[in-house]
Coordinates of C-alpha atoms in Angstrom, one line a residue:
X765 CA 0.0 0.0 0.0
X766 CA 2.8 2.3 0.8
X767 CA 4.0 1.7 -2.5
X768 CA 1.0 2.7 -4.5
X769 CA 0.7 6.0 -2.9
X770 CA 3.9 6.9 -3.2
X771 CA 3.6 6.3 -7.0
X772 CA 0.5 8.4 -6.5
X773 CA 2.0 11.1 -4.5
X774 CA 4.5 11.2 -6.8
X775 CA 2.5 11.7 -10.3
X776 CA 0.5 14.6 -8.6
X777 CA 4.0 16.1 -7.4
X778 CA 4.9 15.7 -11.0
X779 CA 1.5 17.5 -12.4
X780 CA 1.1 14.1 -14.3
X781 CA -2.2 15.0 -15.2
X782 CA -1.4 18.9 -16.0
X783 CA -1.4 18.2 -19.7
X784 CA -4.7 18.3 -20.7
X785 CA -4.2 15.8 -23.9
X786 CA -3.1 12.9 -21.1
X787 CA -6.5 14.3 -18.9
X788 CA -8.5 14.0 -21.8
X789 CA -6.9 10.5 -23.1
X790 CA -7.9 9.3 -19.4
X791 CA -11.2 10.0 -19.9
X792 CA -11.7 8.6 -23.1
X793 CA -10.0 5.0 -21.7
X794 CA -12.6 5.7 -18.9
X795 CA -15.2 6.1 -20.7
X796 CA -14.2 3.0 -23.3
X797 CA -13.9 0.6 -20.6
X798 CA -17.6 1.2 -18.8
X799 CA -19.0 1.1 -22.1
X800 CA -17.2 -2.1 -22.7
X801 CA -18.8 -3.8 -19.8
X802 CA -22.3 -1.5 -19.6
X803 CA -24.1 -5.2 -19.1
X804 CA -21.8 -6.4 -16.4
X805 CA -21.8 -3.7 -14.3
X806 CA -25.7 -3.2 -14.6
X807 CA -26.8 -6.9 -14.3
X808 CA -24.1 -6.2 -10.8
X809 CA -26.0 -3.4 -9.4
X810 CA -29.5 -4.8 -10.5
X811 CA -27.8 -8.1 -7.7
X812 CA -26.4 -5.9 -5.0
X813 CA -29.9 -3.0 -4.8
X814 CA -32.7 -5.1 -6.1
X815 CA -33.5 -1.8 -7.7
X816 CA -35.7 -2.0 -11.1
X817 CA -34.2 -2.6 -14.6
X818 CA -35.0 0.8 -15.5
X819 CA -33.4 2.5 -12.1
X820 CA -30.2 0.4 -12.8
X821 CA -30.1 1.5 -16.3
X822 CA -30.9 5.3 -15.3
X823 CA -27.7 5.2 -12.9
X824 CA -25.6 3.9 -15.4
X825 CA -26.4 6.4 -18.0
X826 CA -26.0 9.6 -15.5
X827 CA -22.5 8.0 -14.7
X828 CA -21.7 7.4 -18.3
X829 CA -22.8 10.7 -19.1
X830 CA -20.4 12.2 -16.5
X831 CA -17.4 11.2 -18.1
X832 CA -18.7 12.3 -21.9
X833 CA -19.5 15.4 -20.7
X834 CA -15.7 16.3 -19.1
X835 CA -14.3 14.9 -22.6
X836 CA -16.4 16.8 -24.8
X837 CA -15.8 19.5 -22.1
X838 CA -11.8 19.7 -22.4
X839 CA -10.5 21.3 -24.8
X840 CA -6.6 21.3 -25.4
X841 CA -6.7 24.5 -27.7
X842 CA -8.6 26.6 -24.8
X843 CA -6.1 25.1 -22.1
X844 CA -3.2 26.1 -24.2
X845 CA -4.5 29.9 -24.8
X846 CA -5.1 30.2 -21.1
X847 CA -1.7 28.6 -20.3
X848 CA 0.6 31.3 -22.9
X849 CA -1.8 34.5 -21.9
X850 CA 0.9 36.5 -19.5
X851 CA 3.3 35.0 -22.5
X852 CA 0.9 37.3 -24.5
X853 CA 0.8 40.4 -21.9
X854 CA -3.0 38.9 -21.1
X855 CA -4.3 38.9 -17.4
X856 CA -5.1 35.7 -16.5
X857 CA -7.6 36.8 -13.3
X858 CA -9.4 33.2 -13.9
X859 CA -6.3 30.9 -13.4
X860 CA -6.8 27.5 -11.7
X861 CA -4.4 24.5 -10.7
X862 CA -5.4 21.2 -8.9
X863 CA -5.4 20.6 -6.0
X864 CA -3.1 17.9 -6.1
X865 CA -4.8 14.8 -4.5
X866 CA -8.5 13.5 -4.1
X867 CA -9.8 11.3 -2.0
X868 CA -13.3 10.0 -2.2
X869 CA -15.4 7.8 0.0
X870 CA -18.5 7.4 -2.3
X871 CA -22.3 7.0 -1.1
X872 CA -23.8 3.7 -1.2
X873 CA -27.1 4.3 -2.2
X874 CA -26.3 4.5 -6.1
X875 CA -22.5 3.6 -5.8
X876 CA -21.2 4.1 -9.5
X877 CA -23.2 7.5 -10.0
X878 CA -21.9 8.9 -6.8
X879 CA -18.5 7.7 -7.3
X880 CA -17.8 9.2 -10.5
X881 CA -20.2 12.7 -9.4
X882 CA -16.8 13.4 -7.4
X883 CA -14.0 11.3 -9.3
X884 CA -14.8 13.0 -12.7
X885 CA -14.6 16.6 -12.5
X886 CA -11.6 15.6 -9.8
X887 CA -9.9 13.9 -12.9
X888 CA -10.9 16.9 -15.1
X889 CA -9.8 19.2 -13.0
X890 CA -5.7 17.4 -12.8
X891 CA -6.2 15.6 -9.6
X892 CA -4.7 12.4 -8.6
X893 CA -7.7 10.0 -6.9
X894 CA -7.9 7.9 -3.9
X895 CA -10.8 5.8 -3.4
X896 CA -11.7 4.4 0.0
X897 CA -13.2 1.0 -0.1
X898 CA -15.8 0.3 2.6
X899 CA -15.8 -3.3 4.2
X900 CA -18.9 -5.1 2.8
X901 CA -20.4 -7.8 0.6
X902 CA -21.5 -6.0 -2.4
X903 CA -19.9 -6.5 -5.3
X904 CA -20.5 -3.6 -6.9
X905 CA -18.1 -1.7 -5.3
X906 CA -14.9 -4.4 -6.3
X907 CA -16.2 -4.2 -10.4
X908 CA -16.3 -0.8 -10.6
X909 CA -13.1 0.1 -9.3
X910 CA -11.6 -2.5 -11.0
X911 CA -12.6 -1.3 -14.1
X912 CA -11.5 2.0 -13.6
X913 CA -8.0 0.8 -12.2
X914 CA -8.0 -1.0 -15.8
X915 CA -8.8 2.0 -17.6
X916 CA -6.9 5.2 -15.8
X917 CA -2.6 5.4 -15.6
X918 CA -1.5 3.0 -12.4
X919 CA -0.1 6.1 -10.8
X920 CA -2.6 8.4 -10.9
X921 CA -5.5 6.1 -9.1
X922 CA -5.5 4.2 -6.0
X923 CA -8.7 2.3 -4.3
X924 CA -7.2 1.0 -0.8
X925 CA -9.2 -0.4 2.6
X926 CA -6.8 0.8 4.4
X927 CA -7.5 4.6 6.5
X928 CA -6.3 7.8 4.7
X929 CA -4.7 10.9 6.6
X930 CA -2.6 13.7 5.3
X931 CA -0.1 11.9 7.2
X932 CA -0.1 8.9 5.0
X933 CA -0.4 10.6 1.8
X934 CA 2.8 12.8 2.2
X935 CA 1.7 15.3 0.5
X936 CA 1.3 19.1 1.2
X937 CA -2.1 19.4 -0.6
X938 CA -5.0 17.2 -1.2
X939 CA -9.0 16.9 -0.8
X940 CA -11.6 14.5 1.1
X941 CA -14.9 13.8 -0.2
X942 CA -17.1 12.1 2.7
X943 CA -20.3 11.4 1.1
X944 CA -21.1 9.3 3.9
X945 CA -20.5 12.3 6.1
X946 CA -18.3 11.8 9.0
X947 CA -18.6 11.9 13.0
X948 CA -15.7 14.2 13.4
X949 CA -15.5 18.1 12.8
X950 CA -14.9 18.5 9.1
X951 CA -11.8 20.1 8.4
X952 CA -10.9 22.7 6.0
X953 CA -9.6 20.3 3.3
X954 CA -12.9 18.1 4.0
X955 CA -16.2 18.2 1.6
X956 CA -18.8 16.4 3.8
X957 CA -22.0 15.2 3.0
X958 CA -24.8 15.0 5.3
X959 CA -27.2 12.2 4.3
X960 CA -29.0 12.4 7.7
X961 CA -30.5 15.4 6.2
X962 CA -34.2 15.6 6.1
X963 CA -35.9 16.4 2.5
X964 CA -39.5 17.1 2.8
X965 CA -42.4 18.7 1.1
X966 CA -45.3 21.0 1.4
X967 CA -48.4 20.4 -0.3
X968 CA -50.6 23.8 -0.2
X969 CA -54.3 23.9 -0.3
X970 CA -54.4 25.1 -4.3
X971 CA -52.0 22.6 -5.2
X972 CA -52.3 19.7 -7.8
X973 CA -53.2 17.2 -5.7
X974 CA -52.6 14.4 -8.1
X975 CA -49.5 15.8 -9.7
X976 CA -48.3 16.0 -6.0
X977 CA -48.7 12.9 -5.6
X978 CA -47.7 11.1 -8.1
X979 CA -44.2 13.1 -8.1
X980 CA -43.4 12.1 -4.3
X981 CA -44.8 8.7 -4.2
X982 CA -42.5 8.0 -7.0
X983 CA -39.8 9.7 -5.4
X984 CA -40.3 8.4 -2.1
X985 CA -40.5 4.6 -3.5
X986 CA -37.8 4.8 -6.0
X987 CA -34.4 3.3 -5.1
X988 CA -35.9 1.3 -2.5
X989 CA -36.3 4.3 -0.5
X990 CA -32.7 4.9 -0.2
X991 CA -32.1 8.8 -1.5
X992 CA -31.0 10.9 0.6
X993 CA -33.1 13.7 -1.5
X994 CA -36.9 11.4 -1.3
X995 CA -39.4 13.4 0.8
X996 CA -39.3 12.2 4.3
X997 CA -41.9 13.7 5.4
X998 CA -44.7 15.7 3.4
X999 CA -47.0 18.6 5.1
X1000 CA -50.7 18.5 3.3
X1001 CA -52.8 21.8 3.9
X1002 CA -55.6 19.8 6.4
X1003 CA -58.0 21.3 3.9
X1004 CA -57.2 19.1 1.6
X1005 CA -55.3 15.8 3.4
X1006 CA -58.5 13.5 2.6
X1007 CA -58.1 14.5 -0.9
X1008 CA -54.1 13.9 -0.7
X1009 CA -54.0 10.9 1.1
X1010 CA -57.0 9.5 -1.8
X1011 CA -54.9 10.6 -4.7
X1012 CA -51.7 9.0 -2.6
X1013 CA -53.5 5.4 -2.2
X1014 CA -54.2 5.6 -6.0
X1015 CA -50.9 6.4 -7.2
X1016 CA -49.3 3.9 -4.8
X1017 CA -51.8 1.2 -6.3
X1018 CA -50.7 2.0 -9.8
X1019 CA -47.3 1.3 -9.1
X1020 CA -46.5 -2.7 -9.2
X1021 CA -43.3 -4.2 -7.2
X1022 CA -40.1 -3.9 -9.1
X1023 CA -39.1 -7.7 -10.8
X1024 CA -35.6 -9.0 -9.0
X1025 CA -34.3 -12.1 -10.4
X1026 CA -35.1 -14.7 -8.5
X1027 CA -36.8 -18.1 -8.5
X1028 CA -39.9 -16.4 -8.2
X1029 CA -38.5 -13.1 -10.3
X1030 CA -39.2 -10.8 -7.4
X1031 CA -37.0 -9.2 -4.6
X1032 CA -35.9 -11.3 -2.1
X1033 CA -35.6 -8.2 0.4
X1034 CA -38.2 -6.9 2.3
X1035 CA -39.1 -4.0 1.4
X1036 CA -39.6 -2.2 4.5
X1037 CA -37.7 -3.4 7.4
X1038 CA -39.5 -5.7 10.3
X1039 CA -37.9 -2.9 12.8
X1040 CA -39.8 0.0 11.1
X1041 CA -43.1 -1.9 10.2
X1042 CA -43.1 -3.0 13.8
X1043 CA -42.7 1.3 14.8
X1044 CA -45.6 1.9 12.6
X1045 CA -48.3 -0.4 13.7
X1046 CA -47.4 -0.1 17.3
X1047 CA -47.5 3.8 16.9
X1048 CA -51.4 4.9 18.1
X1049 CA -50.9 8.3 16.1
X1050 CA -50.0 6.7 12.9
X1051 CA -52.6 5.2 10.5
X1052 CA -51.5 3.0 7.2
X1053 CA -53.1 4.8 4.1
X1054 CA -51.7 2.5 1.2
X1055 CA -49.0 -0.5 1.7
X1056 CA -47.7 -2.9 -1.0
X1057 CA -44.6 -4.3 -2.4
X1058 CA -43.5 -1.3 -3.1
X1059 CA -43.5 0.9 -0.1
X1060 CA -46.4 2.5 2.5
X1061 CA -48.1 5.7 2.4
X1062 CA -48.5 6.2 6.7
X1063 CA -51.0 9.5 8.0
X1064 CA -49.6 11.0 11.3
X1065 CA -50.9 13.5 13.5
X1066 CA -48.1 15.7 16.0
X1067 CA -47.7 12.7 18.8
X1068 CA -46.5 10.7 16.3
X1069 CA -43.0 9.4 16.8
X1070 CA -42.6 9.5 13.0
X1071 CA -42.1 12.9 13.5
X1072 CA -39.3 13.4 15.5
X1073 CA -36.9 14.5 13.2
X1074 CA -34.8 11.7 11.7
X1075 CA -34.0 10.4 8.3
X1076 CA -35.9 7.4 6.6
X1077 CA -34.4 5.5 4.2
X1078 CA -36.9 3.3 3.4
X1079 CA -39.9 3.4 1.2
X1080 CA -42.1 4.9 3.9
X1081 CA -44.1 8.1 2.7
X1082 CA -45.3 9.9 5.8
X1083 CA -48.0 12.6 6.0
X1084 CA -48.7 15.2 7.8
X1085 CA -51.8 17.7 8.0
X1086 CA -51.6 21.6 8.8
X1087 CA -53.1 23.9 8.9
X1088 CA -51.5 27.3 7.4
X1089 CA -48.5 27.6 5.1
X1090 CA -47.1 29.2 8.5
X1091 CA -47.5 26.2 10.1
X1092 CA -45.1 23.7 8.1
X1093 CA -42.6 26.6 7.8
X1094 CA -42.4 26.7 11.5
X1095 CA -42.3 22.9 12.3
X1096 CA -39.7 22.0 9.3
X1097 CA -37.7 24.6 10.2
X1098 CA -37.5 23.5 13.9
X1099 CA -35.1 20.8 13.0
X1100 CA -32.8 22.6 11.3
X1101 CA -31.6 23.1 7.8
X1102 CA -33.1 20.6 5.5
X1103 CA -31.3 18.9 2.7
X1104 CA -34.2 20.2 0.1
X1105 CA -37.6 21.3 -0.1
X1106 CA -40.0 20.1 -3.0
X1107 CA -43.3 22.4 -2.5
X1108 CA -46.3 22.1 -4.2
X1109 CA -48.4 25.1 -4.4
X1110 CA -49.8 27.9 -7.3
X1111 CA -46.7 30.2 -7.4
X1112 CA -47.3 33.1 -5.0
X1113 CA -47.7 30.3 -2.1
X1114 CA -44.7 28.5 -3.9
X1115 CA -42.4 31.6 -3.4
X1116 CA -43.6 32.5 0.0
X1117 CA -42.5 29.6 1.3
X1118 CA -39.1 29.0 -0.9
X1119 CA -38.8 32.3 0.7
X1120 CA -38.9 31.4 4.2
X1121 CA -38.2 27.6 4.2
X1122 CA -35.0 26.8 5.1
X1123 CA -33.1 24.6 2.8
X1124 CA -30.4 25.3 0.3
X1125 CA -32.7 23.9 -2.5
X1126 CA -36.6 24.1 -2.9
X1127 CA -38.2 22.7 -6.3
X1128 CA -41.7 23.5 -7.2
X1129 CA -44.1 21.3 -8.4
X1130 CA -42.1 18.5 -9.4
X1131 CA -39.1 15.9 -8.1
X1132 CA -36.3 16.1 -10.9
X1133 CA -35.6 12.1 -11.1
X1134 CA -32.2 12.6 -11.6
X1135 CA -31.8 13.8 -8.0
X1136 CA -32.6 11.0 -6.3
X1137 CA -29.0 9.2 -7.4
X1138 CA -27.3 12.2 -6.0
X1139 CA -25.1 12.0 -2.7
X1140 CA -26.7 15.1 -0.4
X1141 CA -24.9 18.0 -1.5
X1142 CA -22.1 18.7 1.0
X1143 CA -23.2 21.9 3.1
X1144 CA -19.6 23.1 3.3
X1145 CA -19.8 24.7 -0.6
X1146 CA -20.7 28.3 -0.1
X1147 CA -21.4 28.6 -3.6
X1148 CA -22.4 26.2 -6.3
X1149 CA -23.3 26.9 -10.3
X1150 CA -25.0 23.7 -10.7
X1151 CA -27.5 22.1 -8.1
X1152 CA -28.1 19.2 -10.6
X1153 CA -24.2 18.6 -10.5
X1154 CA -23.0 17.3 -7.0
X1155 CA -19.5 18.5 -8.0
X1156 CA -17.9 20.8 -10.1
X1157 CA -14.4 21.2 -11.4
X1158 CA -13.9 24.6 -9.9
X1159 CA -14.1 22.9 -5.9
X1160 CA -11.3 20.3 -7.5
X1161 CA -9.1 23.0 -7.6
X1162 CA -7.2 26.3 -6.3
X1163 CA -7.1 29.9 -7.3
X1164 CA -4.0 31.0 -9.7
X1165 CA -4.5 34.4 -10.8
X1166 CA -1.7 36.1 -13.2
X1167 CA -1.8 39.5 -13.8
X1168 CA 0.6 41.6 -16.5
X1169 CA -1.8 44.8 -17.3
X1170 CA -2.7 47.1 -14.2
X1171 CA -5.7 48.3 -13.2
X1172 CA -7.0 51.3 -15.3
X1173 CA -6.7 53.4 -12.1
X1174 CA -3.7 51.9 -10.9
X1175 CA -1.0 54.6 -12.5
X1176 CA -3.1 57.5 -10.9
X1177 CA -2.6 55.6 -7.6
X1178 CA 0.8 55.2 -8.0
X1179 CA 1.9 59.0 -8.7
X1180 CA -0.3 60.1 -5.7
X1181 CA 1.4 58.3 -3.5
X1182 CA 4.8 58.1 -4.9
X1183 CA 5.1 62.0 -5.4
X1184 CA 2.2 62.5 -1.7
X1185 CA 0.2 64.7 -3.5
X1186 CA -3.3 63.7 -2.5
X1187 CA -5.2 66.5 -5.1
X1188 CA -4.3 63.5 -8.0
X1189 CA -6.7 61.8 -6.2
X1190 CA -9.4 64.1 -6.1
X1191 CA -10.7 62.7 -9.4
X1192 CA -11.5 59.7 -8.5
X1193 CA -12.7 60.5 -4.8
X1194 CA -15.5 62.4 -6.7
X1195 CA -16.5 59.7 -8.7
X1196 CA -16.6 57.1 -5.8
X1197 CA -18.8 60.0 -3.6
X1198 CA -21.9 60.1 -5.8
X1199 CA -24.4 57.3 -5.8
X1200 CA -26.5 57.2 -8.7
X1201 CA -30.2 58.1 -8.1
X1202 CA -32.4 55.1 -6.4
X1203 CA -35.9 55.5 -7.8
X1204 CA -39.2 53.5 -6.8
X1205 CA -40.9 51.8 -9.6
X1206 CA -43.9 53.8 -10.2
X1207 CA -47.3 52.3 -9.3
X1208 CA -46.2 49.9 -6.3
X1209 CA -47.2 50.8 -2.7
X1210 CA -44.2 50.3 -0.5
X1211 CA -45.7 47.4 0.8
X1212 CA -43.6 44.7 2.3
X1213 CA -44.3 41.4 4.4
X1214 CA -44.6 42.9 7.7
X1215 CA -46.2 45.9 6.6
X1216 CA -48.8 43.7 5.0
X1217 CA -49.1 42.2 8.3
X1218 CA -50.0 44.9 10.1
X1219 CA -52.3 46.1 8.1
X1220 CA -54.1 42.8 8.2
X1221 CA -54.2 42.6 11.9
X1222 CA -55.4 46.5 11.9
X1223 CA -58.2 45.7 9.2
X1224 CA -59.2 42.5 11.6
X1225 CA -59.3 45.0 14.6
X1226 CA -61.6 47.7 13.3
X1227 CA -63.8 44.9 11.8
X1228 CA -64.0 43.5 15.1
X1229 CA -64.3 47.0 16.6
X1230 CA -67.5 48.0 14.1
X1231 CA -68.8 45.0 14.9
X1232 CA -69.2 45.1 18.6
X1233 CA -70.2 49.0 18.0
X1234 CA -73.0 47.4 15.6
X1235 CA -74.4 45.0 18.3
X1236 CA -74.3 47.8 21.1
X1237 CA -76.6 50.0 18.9
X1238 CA -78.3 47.6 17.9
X1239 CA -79.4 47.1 21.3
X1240 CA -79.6 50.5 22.6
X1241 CA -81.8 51.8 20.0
X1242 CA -83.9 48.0 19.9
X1243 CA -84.2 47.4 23.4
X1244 CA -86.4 50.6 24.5
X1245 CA -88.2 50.6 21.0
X1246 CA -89.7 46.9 22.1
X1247 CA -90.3 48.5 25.6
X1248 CA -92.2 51.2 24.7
X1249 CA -94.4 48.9 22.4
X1250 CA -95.1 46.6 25.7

């Protein structure tokens, strides 16, 4: 082992992967060698998940995709421009190199996909890659890092079982990818997942009831319930749960169980746990709505012990009623950020509560299938370009800004305070002293949330006010009228 990362410390020492003709040879090998062996490597994870055909085949195209997408992505003539600009007297402000070494411990839920979301743009990028190989009996794992050890240059990839520090690696720079997140303290050089993370979504009282459903049943059931990103928990306007939970037991109906080969050509797995069906029909807040071989659609009301804030990964839809928009906000917000929000609501609701939800992605009105492979996006990326792309090339690597030309107000700078004469700055101190004019769009009241608010609660006082004052004349003019007739 010691041996193999000292090769690999070695190549990323030696920018083995800086020329981008051997990056994008790599790639094409890569991609070669998965296409070579599409069948195996499906017919493998259709074994190891008991997933459907048509889920196995989904992950395999996403991961495929990945690595056509980098080729067709890296150009040699581009790298070479950006490589001779200060040879040109260009600025290069834009200027990247790897970061040397990546090491990734891949999500299990849909291995190949999440591997290469994180190896890819890693290899794209110049990186040298580490793989961590978890103790277990899958053999998906053991193809697909064989195949890629078959495909990429010996000594810029390593999978190893053995444990990974900067001390072992020897080298002054290098990247972790935890998609399995990790019980320490992430450090600095540390991209962590959290797939503990609860997803959940909000069904409002104008919403598609039947387009709501049928986009989180699916998403809930797919994978065997294993996503990190299916709804864990959904909040239904009480206005309309009967409704919900109807269209819910009619979508679950409609979908069959997925065919595993088998004697009998069905899964062999349960497909919810004995542990968790025992939780459910033990729980006297919980009622089944739907259950089948495909998962279970379970109503809950706020005693519920399905509620108390942790992750299912398991093809268990549960419901919730409330009854205001306010409401959900408030109780899926009480547990912290979420990993995403999918809401389904006419879009003024939708972007009130995108608004005030908190999670780092909401989606309206549908569940993009192609989330569901994802790992959970690591909440340590302040920025990202692409929500629908775990990783991007850019977190693979560091700033390396070149700069030949100054600044057009660098030479006024530099006689000011080379020669101390302040006036040669008076230009410019003008110029940075006026604001341009800020004008109100024409035709809108300057009417925000909490104003809104108040005036809501003042209109529902005087209401109440000239109500009262209504009854009180009512009955001092009435009451002596009647009298006087007696």
């Amino acid at each position: 082992m010691a041996a193999s990362i000292s090769a690999v410390r070695s190549a990323a020492v030696d920018g083995r992967l800086l020329n981008p003709i051997f990056r994008k040879e790599q790639l094409q090998k890569l991609h070669e060698k998965l296409s070579q062996n599409s069948a195996d490597i499906q017919a493998t994870i259709l074994r190891d998940t008991g997933y459907s055909k048509a889920e196995v085949t989904a992950e395999y195209w996403l991961a495929i995709k990945l690595v056509k997408d980098a080729y067709d992505a890296l150009s040699h003539d581009a790298s070479l421009r950006d490589e001779y600009r200060i040879a040109k007297s260009q600025n290069a402000p834009d200027g990247r190199e790897p970061v040397g070494i990546v090491v990734i411990e891949p999500a299990r839920h849909a291995y190949l996909f999440s591997l290469l979301s994180a190896l890819i743009p890693a290899l794209a990028a110049g990186n040298c890659i580490i793989v961590k190989i978890e103790q277990d009996m899958l053999a998906t794992p053991g193809l697909v890092l064989r195949l890629i050890g078959e495909a990429l240059d010996s000594d810029i990839f390593l999978a190893t079982r053995d444990q990974v520090t900067n001390d072992t690696l020897g080298h002054h720079r290098s990247m972790t990818v935890l998609q399995n997140g990790s019980p320490e303290a992430a450090l600095a050089s540390h991209v962590v997942s959290e797939p503990l993370t609860r997803t959940i979504a909000v069904v409002e009282r104008d919403a598609d009831l039947k387009l709501a459903a049928r986009e989180l049943t699916r998403a809930r059931f797919a994978l065997r319930g294993h996503s990190p990103y299916a709804p864990d928990l959904v909040y239904v306007n009480e206005w309309v749960k009967k409704n919900f939970l109807a269209a819910l037991a009619e979508e679950a109906i409609r979908m069959s169980p997925h065919p595993h080969p088998g004697a009998s050509g069905q899964s062999d797995r349960p497909t919810v746990s004995r542990q968790l069906q025992d939780r459910i029909a033990h729980d006297r807040n919980a009622s089944i709505v739907s259950s089948n071989g495909t998962g279970v659609v379970v109503d809950v009301d706020e005693k519920s012990t399905l509620l108390s804030g942790e992750k299912i990964s398991e093809p268990v839809l549960v419901v919730h009623a409330v009854r205001s928009i306010d409401a959900a906000i408030d109780i899926a917000n009480k547990t912290g950020r979420l990993g995403a929000a999918y809401v389904f609501a006419q879009p003024a609701a939708a972007k009130y509560i995108c608004q005030f939800i908190n999670a780092p992605l909401s989606i309206v009105n549908h569940v993009p299938a192609k989330l569901l492979f994802h790992p959970m996006a690591p909440r340590t990326l302040t920025a990202h370009s692409n929500p629908f792309r775990p990783y991007d090339e850019l977190l693979f690597s560091l700033t390396k800004a070149h700069f030949v030309n100054p600044p057009s107000d660098y030479n006024m700078l530099e006689r000011a305070l080379s020669l101390g004469k302040p006036e040669l700055l008076e230009p410019l101190t003008r110029a940075a002293s006026r604001l341009a004019p800020f004008k109100r769009a024409e035709g809108r009241p300057d009417i925000g949330f909490f104003e809104q608010g108040i005036i809501t609660g003042g209109v529902m006082l005087l209401s109440t006010v000239f109500t009262v004052t209504g009854v009180c004349c009512y009955y001092w003019m009435g009451v002596p009228m009647f009298l006087r007739r007696l």
